[in-house]
Tab-separated table of N, CA and C in Angstrom:
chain	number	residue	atom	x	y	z
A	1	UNK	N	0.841	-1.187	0.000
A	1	UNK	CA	0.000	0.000	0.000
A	1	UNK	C	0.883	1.246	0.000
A	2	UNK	N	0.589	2.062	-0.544
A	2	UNK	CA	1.577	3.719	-1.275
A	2	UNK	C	0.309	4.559	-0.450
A	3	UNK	N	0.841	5.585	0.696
A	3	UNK	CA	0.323	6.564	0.776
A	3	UNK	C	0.582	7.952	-0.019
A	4	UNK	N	-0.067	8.923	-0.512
A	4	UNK	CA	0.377	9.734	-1.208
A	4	UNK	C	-0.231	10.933	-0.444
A	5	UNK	N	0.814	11.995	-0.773
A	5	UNK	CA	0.361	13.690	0.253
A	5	UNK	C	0.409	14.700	-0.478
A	6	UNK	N	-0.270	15.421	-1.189
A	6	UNK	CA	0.470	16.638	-1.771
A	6	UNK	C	0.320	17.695	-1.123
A	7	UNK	N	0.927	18.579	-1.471
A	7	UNK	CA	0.758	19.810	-0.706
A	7	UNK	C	1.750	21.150	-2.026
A	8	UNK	N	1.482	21.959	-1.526
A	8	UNK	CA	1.754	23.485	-2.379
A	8	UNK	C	0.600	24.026	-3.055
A	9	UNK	N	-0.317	23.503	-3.421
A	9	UNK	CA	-1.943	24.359	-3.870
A	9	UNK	C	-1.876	25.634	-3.233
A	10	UNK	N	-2.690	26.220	-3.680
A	10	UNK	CA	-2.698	28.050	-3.279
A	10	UNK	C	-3.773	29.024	-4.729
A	11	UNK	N	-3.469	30.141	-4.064
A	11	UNK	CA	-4.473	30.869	-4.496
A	11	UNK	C	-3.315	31.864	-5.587
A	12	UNK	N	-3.169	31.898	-6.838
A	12	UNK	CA	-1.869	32.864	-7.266
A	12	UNK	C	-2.663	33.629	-8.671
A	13	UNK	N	-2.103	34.797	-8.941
A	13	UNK	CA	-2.691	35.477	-9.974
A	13	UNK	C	-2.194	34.127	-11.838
A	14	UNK	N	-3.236	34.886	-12.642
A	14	UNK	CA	-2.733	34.474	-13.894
A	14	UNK	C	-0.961	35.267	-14.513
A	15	UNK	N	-0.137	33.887	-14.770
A	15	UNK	CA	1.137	34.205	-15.122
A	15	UNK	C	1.646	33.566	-14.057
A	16	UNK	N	1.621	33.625	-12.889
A	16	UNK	CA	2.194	33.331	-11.996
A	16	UNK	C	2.775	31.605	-12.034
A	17	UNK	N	3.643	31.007	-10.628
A	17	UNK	CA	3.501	30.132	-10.760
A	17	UNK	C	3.402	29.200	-9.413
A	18	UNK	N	3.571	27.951	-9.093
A	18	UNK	CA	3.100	27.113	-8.214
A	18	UNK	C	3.795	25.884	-8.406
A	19	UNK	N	4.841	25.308	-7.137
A	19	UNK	CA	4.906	23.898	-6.800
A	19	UNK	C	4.525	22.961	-6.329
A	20	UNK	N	4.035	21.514	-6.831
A	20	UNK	CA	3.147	20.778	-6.207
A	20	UNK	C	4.467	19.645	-5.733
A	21	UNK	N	4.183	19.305	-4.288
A	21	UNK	CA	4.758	18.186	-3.951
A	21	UNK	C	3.720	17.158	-3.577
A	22	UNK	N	4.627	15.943	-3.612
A	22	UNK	CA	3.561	14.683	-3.547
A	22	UNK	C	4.720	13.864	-2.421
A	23	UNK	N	4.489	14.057	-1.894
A	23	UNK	CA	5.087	12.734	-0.828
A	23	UNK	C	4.733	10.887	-0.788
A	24	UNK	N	5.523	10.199	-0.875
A	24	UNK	CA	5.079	8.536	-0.980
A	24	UNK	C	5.848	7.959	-0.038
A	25	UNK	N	5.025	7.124	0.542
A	25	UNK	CA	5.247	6.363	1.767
A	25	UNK	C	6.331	5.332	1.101
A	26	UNK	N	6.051	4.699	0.041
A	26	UNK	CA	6.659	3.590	-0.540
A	26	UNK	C	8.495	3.749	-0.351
A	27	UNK	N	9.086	2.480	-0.073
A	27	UNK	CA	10.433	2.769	-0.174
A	27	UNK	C	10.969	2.340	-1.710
A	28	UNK	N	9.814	1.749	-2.542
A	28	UNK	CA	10.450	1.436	-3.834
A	28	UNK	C	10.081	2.646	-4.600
A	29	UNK	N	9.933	3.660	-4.338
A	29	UNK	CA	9.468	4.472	-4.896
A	29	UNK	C	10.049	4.538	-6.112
A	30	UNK	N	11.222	4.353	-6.710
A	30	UNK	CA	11.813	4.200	-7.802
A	30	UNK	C	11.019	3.642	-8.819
A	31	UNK	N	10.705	2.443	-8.359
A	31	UNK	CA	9.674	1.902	-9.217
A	31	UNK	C	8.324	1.772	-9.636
A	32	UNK	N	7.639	3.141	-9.457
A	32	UNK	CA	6.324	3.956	-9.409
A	32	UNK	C	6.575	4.491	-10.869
A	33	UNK	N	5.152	4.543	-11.689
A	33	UNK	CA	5.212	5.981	-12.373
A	33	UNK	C	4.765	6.701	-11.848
A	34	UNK	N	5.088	7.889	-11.457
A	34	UNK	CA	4.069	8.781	-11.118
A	34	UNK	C	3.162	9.984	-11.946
A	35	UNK	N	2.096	10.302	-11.760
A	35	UNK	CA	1.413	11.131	-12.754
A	35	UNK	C	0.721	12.343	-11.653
A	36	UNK	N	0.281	13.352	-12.687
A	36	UNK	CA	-0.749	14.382	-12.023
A	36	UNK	C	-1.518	14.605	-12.528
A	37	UNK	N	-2.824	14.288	-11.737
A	37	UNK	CA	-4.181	14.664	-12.646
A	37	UNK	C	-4.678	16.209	-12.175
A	38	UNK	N	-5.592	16.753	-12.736
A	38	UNK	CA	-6.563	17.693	-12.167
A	38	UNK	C	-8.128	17.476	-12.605
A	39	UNK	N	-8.769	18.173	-11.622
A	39	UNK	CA	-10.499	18.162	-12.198
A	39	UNK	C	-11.120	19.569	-11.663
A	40	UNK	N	-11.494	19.762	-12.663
A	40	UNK	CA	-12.382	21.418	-12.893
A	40	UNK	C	-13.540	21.129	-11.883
A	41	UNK	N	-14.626	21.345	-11.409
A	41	UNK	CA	-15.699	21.245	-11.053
A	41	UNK	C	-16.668	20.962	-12.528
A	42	UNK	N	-17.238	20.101	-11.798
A	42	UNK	CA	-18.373	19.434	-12.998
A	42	UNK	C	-17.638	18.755	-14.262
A	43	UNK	N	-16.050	18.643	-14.179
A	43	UNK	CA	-15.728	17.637	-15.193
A	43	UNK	C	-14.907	16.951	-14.970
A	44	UNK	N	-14.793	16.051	-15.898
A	44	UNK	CA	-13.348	14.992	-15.439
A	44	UNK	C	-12.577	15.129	-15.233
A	45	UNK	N	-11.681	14.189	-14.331
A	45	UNK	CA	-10.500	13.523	-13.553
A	45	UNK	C	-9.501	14.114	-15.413
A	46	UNK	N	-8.683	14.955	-15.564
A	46	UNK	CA	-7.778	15.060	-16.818
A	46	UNK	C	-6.256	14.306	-16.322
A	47	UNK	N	-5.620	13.986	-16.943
A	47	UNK	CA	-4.113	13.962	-17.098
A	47	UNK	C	-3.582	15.429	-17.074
A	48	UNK	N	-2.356	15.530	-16.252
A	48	UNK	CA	-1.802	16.973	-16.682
A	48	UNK	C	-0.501	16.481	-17.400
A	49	UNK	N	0.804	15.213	-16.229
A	49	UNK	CA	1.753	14.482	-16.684
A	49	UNK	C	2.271	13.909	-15.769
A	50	UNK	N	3.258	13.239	-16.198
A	50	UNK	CA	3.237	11.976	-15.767
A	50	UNK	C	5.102	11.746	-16.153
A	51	UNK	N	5.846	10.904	-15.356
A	51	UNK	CA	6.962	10.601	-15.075
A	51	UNK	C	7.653	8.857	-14.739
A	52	UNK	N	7.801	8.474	-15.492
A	52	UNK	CA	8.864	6.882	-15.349
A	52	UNK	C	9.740	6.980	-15.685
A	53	UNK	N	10.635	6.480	-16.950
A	53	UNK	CA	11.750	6.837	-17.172
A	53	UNK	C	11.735	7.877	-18.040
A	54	UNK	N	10.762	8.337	-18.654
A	54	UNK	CA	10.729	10.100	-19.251
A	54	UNK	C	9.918	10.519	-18.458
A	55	UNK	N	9.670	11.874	-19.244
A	55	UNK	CA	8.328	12.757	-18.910
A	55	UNK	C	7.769	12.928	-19.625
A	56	UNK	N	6.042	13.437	-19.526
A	56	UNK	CA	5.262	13.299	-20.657
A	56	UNK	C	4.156	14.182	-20.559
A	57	UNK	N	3.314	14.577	-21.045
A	57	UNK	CA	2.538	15.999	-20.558
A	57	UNK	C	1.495	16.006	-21.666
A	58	UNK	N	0.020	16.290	-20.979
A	58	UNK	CA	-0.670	16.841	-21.711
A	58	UNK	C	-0.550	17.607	-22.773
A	59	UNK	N	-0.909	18.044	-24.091
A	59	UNK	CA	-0.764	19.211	-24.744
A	59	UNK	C	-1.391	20.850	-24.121
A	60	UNK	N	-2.148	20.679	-23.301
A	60	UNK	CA	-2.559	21.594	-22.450
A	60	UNK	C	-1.365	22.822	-21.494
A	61	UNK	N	-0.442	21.670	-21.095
A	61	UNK	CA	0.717	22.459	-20.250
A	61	UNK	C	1.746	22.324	-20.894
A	62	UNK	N	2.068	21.845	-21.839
A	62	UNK	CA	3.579	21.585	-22.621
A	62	UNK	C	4.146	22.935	-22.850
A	63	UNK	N	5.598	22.829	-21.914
A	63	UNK	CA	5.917	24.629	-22.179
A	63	UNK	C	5.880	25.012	-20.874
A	64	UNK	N	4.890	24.893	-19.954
A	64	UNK	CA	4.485	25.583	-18.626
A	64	UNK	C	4.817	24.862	-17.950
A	65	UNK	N	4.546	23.402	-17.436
A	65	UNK	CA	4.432	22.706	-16.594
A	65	UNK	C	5.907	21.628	-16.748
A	66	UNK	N	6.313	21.064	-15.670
A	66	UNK	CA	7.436	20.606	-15.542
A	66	UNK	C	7.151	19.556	-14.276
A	67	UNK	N	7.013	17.885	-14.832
A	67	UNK	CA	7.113	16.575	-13.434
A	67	UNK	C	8.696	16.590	-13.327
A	68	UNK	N	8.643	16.153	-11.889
A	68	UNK	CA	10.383	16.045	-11.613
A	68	UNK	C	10.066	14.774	-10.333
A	69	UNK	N	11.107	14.547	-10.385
A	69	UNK	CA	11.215	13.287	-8.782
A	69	UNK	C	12.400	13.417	-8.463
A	70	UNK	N	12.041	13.494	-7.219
A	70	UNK	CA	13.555	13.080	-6.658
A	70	UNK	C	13.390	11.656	-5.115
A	71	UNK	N	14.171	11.086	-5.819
A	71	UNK	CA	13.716	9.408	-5.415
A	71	UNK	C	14.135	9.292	-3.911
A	72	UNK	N	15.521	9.906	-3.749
A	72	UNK	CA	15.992	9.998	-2.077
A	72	UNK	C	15.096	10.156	-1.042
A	73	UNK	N	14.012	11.204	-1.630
A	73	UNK	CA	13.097	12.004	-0.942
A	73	UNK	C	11.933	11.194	-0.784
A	74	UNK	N	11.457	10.624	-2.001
A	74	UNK	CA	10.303	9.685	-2.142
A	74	UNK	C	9.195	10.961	-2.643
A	75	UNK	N	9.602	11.686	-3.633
A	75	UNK	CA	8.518	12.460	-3.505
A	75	UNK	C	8.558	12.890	-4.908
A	76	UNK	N	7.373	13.402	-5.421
A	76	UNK	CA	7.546	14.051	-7.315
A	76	UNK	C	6.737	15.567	-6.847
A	77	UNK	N	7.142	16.111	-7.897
A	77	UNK	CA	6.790	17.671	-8.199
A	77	UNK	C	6.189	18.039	-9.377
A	78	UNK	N	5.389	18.997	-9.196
A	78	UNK	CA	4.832	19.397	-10.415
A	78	UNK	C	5.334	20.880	-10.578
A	79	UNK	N	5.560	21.249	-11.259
A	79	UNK	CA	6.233	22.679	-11.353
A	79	UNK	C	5.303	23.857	-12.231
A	80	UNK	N	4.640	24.486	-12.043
A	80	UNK	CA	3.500	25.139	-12.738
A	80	UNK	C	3.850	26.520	-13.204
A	81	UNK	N	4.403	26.989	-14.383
A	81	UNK	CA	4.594	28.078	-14.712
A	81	UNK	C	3.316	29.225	-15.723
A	82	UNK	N	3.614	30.050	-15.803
A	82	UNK	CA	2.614	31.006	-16.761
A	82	UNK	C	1.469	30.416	-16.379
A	83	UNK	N	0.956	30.471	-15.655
A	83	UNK	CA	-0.110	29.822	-14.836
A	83	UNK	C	-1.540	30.966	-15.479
A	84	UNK	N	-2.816	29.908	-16.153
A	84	UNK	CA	-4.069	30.471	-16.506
A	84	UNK	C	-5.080	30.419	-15.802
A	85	UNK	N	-6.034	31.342	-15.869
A	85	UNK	CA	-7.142	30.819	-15.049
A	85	UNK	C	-7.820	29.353	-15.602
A	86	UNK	N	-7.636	28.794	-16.556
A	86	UNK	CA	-8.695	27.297	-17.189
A	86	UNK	C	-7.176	26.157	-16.480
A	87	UNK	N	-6.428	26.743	-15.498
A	87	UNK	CA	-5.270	25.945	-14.704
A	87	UNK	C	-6.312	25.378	-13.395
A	88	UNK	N	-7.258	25.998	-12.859
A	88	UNK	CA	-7.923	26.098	-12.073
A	88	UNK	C	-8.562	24.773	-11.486
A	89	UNK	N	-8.296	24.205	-10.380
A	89	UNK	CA	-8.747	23.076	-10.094
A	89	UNK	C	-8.236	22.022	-9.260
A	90	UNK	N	-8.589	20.866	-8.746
A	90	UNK	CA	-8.133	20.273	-7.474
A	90	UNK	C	-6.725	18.908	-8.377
A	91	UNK	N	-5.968	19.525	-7.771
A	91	UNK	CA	-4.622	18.208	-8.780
A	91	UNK	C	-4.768	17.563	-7.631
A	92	UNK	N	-4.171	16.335	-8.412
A	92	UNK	CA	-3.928	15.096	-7.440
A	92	UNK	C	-2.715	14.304	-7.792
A	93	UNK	N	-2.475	13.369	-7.250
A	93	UNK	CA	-0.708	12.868	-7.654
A	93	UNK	C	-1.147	11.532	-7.615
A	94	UNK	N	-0.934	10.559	-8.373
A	94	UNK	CA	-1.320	9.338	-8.506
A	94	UNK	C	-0.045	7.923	-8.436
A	95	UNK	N	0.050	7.086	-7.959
A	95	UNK	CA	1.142	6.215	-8.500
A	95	UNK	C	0.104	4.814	-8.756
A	96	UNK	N	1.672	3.945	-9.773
A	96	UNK	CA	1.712	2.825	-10.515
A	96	UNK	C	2.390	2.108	-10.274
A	97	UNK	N	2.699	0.789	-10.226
A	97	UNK	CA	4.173	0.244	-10.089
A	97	UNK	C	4.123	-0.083	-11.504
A	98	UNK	N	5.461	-0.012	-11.778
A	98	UNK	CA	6.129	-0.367	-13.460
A	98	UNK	C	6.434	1.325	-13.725
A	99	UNK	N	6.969	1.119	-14.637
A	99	UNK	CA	7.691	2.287	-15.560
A	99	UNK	C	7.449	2.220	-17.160
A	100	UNK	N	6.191	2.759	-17.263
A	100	UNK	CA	5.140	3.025	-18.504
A	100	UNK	C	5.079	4.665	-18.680
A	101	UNK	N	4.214	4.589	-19.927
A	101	UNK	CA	3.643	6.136	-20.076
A	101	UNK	C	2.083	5.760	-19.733
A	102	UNK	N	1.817	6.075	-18.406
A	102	UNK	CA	-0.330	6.004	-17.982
A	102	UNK	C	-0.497	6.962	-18.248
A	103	UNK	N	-1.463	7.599	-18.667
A	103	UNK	CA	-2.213	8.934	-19.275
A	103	UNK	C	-3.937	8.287	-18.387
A	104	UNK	N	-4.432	7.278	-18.337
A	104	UNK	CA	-5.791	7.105	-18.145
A	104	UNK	C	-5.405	6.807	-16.390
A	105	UNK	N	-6.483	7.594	-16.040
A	105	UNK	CA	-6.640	7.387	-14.484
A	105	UNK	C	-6.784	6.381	-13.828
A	106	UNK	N	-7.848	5.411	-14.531
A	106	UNK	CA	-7.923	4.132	-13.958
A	106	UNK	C	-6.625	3.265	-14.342
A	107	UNK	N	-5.502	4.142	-14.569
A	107	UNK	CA	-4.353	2.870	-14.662
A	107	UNK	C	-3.431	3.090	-13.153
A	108	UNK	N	-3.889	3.747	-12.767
A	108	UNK	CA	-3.157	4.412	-11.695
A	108	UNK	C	-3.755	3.619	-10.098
A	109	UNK	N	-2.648	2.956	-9.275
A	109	UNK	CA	-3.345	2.428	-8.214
A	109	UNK	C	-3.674	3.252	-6.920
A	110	UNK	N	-3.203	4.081	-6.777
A	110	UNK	CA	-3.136	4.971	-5.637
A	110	UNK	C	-3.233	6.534	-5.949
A	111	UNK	N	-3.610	7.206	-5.180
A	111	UNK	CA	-4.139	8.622	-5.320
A	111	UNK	C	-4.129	9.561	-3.579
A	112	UNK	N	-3.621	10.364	-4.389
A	112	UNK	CA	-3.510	11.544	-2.855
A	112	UNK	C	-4.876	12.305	-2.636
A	113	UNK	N	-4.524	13.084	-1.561
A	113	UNK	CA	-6.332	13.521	-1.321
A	113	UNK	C	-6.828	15.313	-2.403
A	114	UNK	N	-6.203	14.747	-3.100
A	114	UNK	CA	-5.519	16.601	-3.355
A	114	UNK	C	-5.581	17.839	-3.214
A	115	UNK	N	-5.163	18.499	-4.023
A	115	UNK	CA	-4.536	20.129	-3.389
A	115	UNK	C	-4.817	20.796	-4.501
A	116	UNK	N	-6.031	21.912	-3.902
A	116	UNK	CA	-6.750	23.413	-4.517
A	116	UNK	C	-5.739	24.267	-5.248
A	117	UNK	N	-5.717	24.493	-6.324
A	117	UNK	CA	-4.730	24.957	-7.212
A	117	UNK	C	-6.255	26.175	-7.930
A	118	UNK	N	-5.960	27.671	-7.440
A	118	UNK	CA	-6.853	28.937	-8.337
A	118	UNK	C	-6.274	29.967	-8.992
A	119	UNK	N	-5.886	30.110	-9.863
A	119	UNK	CA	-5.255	30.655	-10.687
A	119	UNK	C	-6.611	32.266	-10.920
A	120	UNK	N	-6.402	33.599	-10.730
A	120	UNK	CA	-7.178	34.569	-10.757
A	120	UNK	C	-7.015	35.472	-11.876
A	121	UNK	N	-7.830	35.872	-13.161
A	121	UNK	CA	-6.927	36.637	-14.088
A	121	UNK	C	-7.431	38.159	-13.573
């Protein structure tokens, strides 16, 4: 069982930007993909991106957004730059075991409780 934590959500103008950390209980953490979803109110669970042995990203944030891990730590990041208001919404940090590209949510076994991300223009 993988607990997952994120934290850095906040309230920041449009342009701005925002770090998401995800904390994992797991000590294999190495061997997780990890991904970040978000959901708007009233719509779906999206992919933002996602991290195994590359990185990989929505067309939505490509350019802005940046997954990183650092494995010592047990923890991945989302790095949120030029930040829009349609950025707006609750992310979450998901893991996998194996080292794939998951884009679909239901490939993902575990999920954090996540973290309010409002972008204001």
């Amino acid at each position: 069982q993988v607990q997952l934590v994120e934290s850095g959500g906040g309230l920041v103008q449009a342009g701005g930007s925002l770090r998401l950390s995800c904390a994992a209980s797991s000590r294999a953490f190495s061997a997780y993909t990890m991904g970040w979803f978000r959901q708007a109110p009233g719509k779906e669970r999206d992919f933002v991106a996602g991290i195994s042995r590359e990185t990989y990203y929505a067309d939505s944030v490509k350019g802005r957004f940046a997954i990183f891990r650092d494995n010592a730590k047990n923890t991945a990041y989302l790095q949120m730059n030029s930040l829009k208001a349609e950025d707006t919404a609750v992310y979450y940090c998901a893991a996998v075991r194996g080292l794939l590209q998951y884009t679909n949510p239901r490939s993902y076994d575990y999920w954090g409780q996540g973290t309010q991300v409002t972008v204001s223009s």
